[in-house]
Amino acid sequence: GDASKLTSGPVTRFNSDSATRLNADGTPRGENETALEARKMLRINEMCRFILLSDERVAYSLASAVVDALEYPDAYTCRRCTKICHRILEACAWDARYTQLIGSRMFGKAVKAVVTEPKWMVGIEWDMINLIRDIYVRLVLGQTLLPGGQGPAIQQPKDSTNPHAFEQAKNADKPLIGGGILCTPTDLPREIFAGLPGIGVDKVRQLDAAMSQKRSAKDQKDALRELLRVAAEN
């Protein structure tokens, strides 16, 4: 591996006067803390890669269990599951082996939960909408987000050799700082939206245009909420 990674850790704030590295509580950092943090980050990344990408049998069983838990009738459980789903997206959205699971099953269950409005969904609607946004922009629109589906979407440029594909994000192999996208977009989420009551192809196209033009988290989530509201009322 790259030995330099053992001496590079998470960014911490600096003392502007002496350039002494400080901990979050303001205490000076010890000589070994940077290396210890770097090792911890390497372990986290390697564990994530092993669980989700190394063995398909392990990965599919784990990811399927998390996706199925999105329908579990308990708000606390579902909120925790949305966070794990974001982690799966950040680590695996770029991998075509996950497209069916994420773009159809995970997306479909999240959309169903918002549209049908079961009692246990009270208080976690925005968590589900944020998950829907994270899936849609990564798999359909070629946009990346910050970890946890936060922040404005960053549009990836079109692939110069393929007008129907996007260039991969530079952080595709770094899920802890955002992860990547599906370079060749899938229509699975679009098909799920188009099949909702009161929604058709035209409304989905309008949604794509709105989310491409206005990429702030608020604007994109508001656009998704409006489309899902129309479906819920029909």
XYZ file of N, CA and C in Angstrom, residues 98-229:
396
model
N -24.574 -3.082 -8.167
C -25.524 -2.591 -7.175
C -26.699 -1.835 -7.800
N -26.682 -1.634 -9.096
C -27.685 -0.776 -9.726
C -29.103 -1.269 -9.493
N -29.354 -2.549 -9.679
C -30.699 -3.089 -9.484
C -31.149 -2.954 -8.028
N -30.260 -3.301 -7.119
C -30.605 -3.237 -5.696
C -30.892 -1.806 -5.251
N -30.034 -0.872 -5.675
C -30.207 0.522 -5.247
C -31.288 1.230 -6.054
N -31.200 1.118 -7.380
C -32.089 1.886 -8.247
C -33.513 1.382 -8.287
N -33.721 0.121 -7.953
C -35.071 -0.440 -7.989
C -35.591 -0.723 -6.585
N -34.915 -1.607 -5.851
C -35.444 -2.015 -4.545
C -35.341 -0.922 -3.494
N -34.132 -0.381 -3.283
C -33.965 0.656 -2.264
C -34.788 1.888 -2.613
N -34.704 2.322 -3.860
C -35.437 3.517 -4.298
C -36.942 3.283 -4.197
N -37.383 2.118 -4.652
C -38.813 1.821 -4.625
C -39.388 1.804 -3.221
N -38.672 1.217 -2.277
C -39.163 1.164 -0.899
C -39.193 2.551 -0.259
N -38.194 3.369 -0.548
C -38.171 4.720 0.003
C -39.316 5.562 -0.557
N -39.552 5.450 -1.872
C -40.652 6.189 -2.500
C -42.004 5.718 -1.951
N -42.170 4.426 -1.827
C -43.422 3.876 -1.297
C -43.703 4.390 0.113
N -42.657 4.446 0.933
C -42.836 4.907 2.310
C -43.332 6.349 2.362
N -42.812 7.199 1.455
C -43.223 8.601 1.451
C -44.625 8.760 0.862
N -44.919 8.040 -0.211
C -46.204 8.202 -0.902
C -47.363 7.626 -0.096
N -47.166 6.459 0.521
C -48.271 5.820 1.257
C -48.472 6.405 2.644
N -47.451 7.106 3.170
C -47.544 7.811 4.456
C -48.059 6.946 5.602
N -47.411 5.824 5.892
C -47.822 5.036 7.063
C -47.566 5.814 8.351
N -48.244 5.426 9.439
C -48.138 6.175 10.695
C -46.707 6.236 11.215
N -45.958 5.152 11.033
C -44.605 5.132 11.580
C -43.647 6.058 10.835
N -44.100 6.627 9.693
C -43.249 7.545 8.930
C -43.235 8.959 9.498
N -44.114 9.229 10.463
C -44.197 10.582 11.017
C -42.851 10.984 11.629
N -42.322 12.092 11.161
C -41.070 12.609 11.697
C -39.827 12.222 10.919
N -39.954 11.280 9.969
C -38.758 10.888 9.212
C -38.963 11.065 7.704
N -40.002 11.841 7.335
C -40.268 12.048 5.906
C -39.060 12.641 5.196
N -38.420 13.646 5.825
C -37.297 14.299 5.163
C -36.085 13.381 5.079
N -35.947 12.477 6.038
C -34.852 11.503 5.951
C -35.026 10.624 4.711
N -36.270 10.197 4.462
C -36.550 9.362 3.290
C -36.378 10.153 1.998
N -36.858 11.392 1.994
C -36.713 12.222 0.796
C -35.232 12.477 0.507
N -34.437 12.653 1.556
C -33.001 12.857 1.361
C -32.345 11.608 0.774
N -32.813 10.429 1.205
C -32.291 9.194 0.633
C -32.695 9.068 -0.837
N -33.949 9.410 -1.135
C -34.428 9.385 -2.524
C -33.572 10.316 -3.385
N -33.276 11.485 -2.851
C -32.429 12.444 -3.578
C -31.043 11.865 -3.840
N -30.453 11.257 -2.816
C -29.100 10.713 -2.946
C -29.051 9.648 -4.047
N -30.052 8.777 -4.064
C -30.103 7.730 -5.092
C -30.289 8.345 -6.471
N -31.237 9.260 -6.586
C -31.606 9.804 -7.894
C -30.466 10.578 -8.535
N -29.795 11.414 -7.748
C -28.738 12.229 -8.370
C -27.529 11.385 -8.743
N -27.221 10.351 -7.960
C -26.034 9.532 -8.247
C -26.265 8.561 -9.397
N -27.470 8.006 -9.474
C -27.728 6.965 -10.470
C -28.337 7.490 -11.759
N -28.935 8.674 -11.712
C -29.657 9.185 -12.885
C -29.041 10.459 -13.451
N -28.694 11.407 -12.576
C -28.301 12.744 -13.031
C -26.795 12.965 -13.087
N -26.004 12.018 -12.619
C -24.556 12.205 -12.654
C -24.065 13.272 -11.706
N -24.653 13.333 -10.509
C -24.267 14.336 -9.520
C -23.808 13.651 -8.241
N -22.815 14.250 -7.579
C -22.331 13.733 -6.303
C -22.785 14.638 -5.166
N -22.787 14.063 -3.968
C -23.159 14.800 -2.766
C -22.087 14.601 -1.705
N -22.189 15.373 -0.640
C -21.334 15.158 0.516
C -21.830 13.921 1.266
N -21.031 13.373 2.174
C -21.474 12.194 2.929
C -22.825 12.413 3.608
N -23.635 11.361 3.627
C -24.959 11.458 4.233
C -25.973 12.142 3.350
N -25.641 12.332 2.074
C -26.576 12.992 1.169
C -26.743 14.472 1.454
N -25.721 15.091 2.026
C -25.812 16.492 2.427
C -25.214 17.413 1.363
N -25.524 18.705 1.516
C -24.909 19.731 0.690
C -25.451 19.797 -0.723
N -24.996 20.792 -1.481
C -25.436 20.934 -2.879
C -24.863 19.822 -3.738
N -25.594 19.472 -4.785
C -25.119 18.445 -5.715
C -24.047 19.036 -6.630
N -23.038 18.234 -6.910
C -21.960 18.644 -7.810
C -22.113 17.864 -9.107
N -22.355 18.581 -10.198
C -22.584 17.933 -11.491
C -21.273 17.460 -12.110
N -21.211 16.189 -12.458
C -20.058 15.660 -13.159
C -20.189 15.943 -14.658
N -19.092 16.253 -15.318
C -19.154 16.534 -16.764
C -19.438 15.270 -17.564
N -19.931 15.462 -18.771
C -20.175 14.341 -19.674
C -18.844 13.706 -20.091
N -18.888 12.426 -20.316
C -17.718 11.702 -20.804
C -17.429 12.150 -22.238
N -16.213 12.557 -22.502
C -15.865 13.070 -23.832
C -15.957 11.998 -24.917
N -15.907 10.728 -24.525
C -15.970 9.644 -25.515
C -17.344 9.009 -25.618
N -18.251 9.385 -24.704
C -19.595 8.804 -24.695
C -20.594 9.843 -24.212
N -21.409 10.399 -25.111
C -22.348 11.455 -24.718
C -23.450 10.986 -23.772
N -23.594 9.671 -23.609
C -24.632 9.131 -22.731
C -24.087 8.754 -21.357
N -22.844 9.114 -21.088
C -22.215 8.766 -19.811
C -21.574 9.996 -19.182
N -21.254 9.870 -17.891
C -20.604 10.946 -17.144
C -19.202 10.506 -16.736
N -18.338 11.479 -16.507
C -17.032 11.178 -15.936
C -17.195 10.836 -14.461
N -16.396 9.884 -14.010
C -16.480 9.483 -12.609
C -15.936 10.583 -11.700
N -16.514 10.696 -10.510
C -16.056 11.675 -9.530
C -14.673 11.282 -9.012
N -13.882 12.268 -8.676
C -12.512 12.003 -8.218
C -12.494 11.306 -6.864
N -13.611 11.378 -6.125
C -13.667 10.745 -4.806
C -14.421 9.422 -4.825
N -14.527 8.795 -5.981
C -15.291 7.547 -6.088
C -14.759 6.470 -5.150
N -13.454 6.454 -4.926
C -12.861 5.443 -4.057
C -12.701 5.945 -2.626
N -13.325 7.084 -2.321
C -13.235 7.657 -0.975
C -14.630 7.948 -0.439
N -15.356 6.903 -0.026
C -16.739 7.093 0.419
C -16.891 8.030 1.608
N -15.848 8.143 2.435
C -15.959 9.000 3.608
C -15.984 10.482 3.263
N -15.638 10.817 2.015
C -15.735 12.224 1.614
C -16.653 12.399 0.404
N -17.564 11.451 0.213
C -18.601 11.657 -0.797
C -18.855 10.513 -1.745
N -17.820 9.767 -2.125
C -18.035 8.643 -3.035
C -18.289 9.071 -4.470
N -18.760 8.127 -5.284
C -18.897 8.379 -6.711
C -20.311 8.256 -7.236
N -20.409 8.128 -8.570
C -21.695 8.059 -9.247
C -21.714 6.845 -10.178
N -22.882 6.545 -10.700
C -22.993 5.546 -11.757
C -22.734 6.263 -13.078
N -21.612 5.956 -13.706
C -21.209 6.722 -14.892
C -22.191 6.579 -16.055
N -22.724 5.382 -16.261
C -23.753 5.172 -17.285
C -25.090 5.166 -16.584
N -25.859 6.248 -16.662
C -27.086 6.379 -15.867
C -28.096 5.267 -16.148
N -28.897 4.981 -15.128
C -29.970 4.005 -15.258
C -31.318 4.706 -15.238
N -32.291 4.107 -15.905
C -33.646 4.673 -15.925
C -34.546 4.050 -14.867
N -34.034 3.156 -14.039
C -34.876 2.477 -13.055
C -35.612 3.448 -12.127
N -34.922 4.426 -11.520
C -35.663 5.371 -10.670
C -36.688 6.195 -11.455
N -36.346 6.576 -12.682
C -37.309 7.316 -13.511
C -38.562 6.486 -13.752
N -38.385 5.197 -14.017
C -39.530 4.323 -14.276
C -40.430 4.202 -13.051
N -39.816 4.150 -11.872
C -40.613 4.087 -10.638
C -41.414 5.367 -10.453
N -40.776 6.515 -10.685
C -41.492 7.788 -10.588
C -42.626 7.853 -11.616
N -42.322 7.494 -12.858
C -43.323 7.599 -13.928
C -44.523 6.695 -13.682
N -44.335 5.618 -12.921
C -45.428 4.694 -12.641
C -46.296 5.086 -11.459
N -45.962 6.170 -10.776
C -46.760 6.610 -9.631
C -48.064 7.244 -10.096
N -49.118 7.174 -9.278
C -50.399 7.801 -9.649
C -50.250 9.299 -9.873
N -50.768 9.790 -10.977
C -50.714 11.217 -11.271
C -49.383 11.705 -11.802
N -48.426 10.810 -11.936
C -47.101 11.167 -12.447
C -46.887 10.446 -13.772
N -46.288 11.100 -14.703
C -45.983 10.475 -15.987
C -44.608 10.880 -16.454
N -44.306 10.533 -17.680
C -42.989 10.819 -18.224
C -42.693 12.316 -18.241
N -43.697 13.124 -18.590
C -43.481 14.571 -18.670
C -43.085 15.163 -17.323
N -43.756 14.734 -16.260
C -43.424 15.253 -14.929
C -42.028 14.816 -14.494
N -41.637 13.628 -14.884
C -40.292 13.155 -14.551
C -39.246 13.990 -15.294
N -39.516 14.309 -16.554
C -38.603 15.163 -17.309
C -38.500 16.542 -16.677
N -39.622 17.069 -16.214
C -39.611 18.366 -15.540
C -38.789 18.297 -14.256
N -38.911 17.181 -13.544
C -38.122 16.992 -12.326
C -36.626 16.975 -12.653
N -36.253 16.241 -13.690
C -34.843 16.181 -14.096
C -34.304 17.575 -14.401
N -35.092 18.343 -15.133
C -34.657 19.695 -15.501
C -34.500 20.566 -14.258
N -35.468 20.472 -13.337
C -35.416 21.292 -12.125
C -34.211 20.927 -11.262
N -33.939 19.633 -11.133
C -32.832 19.196 -10.277
C -31.475 19.416 -10.929
N -31.453 19.566 -12.237
C -30.201 19.864 -12.929
C -29.886 21.353 -12.888
N -30.940 22.180 -12.930
C -30.751 23.631 -12.935
C -30.483 24.170 -11.532
N -31.207 23.651 -10.538
C -31.048 24.102 -9.153
C -30.576 22.920 -8.326
N -29.320 22.972 -7.892
C -28.728 21.799 -7.270
C -28.528 21.933 -5.764
N -29.075 22.970 -5.154
C -28.966 23.070 -3.698
C -29.809 21.965 -3.061
N -29.451 21.584 -1.839
C -30.190 20.519 -1.152
C -31.659 20.898 -0.995
N -31.927 22.140 -0.620
C -33.315 22.565 -0.402
C -34.111 22.510 -1.695
N -33.566 23.052 -2.777
C -34.292 23.080 -4.045
C -34.577 21.672 -4.554
N -33.600 20.799 -4.471
C -33.809 19.443 -4.982
C -34.793 18.667 -4.126
N -34.702 18.807 -2.818
C -35.640 18.083 -1.948
C -37.046 18.643 -2.071
N -37.170 19.951 -2.270
C -38.494 20.538 -2.481
C -39.116 20.026 -3.778
N -38.299 19.887 -4.825
C -38.809 19.372 -6.101
C -39.285 17.932 -5.951
N -38.533 17.140 -5.216
C -38.930 15.752 -4.982
C -40.183 15.677 -4.116
N -40.236 16.511 -3.086
C -41.410 16.499 -2.206
C -42.674 16.860 -2.977
N -42.592 17.843 -3.870
C -43.754 18.246 -4.641
C -44.234 17.119 -5.550
N -43.304 16.432 -6.198
C -43.694 15.315 -7.069
C -44.323 14.194 -6.245
N -43.745 13.878 -5.098
C -44.287 12.810 -4.262
C -45.622 13.209 -3.634
N -45.818 14.491 -3.387
C -47.107 14.955 -2.862
C -48.210 14.737 -3.867
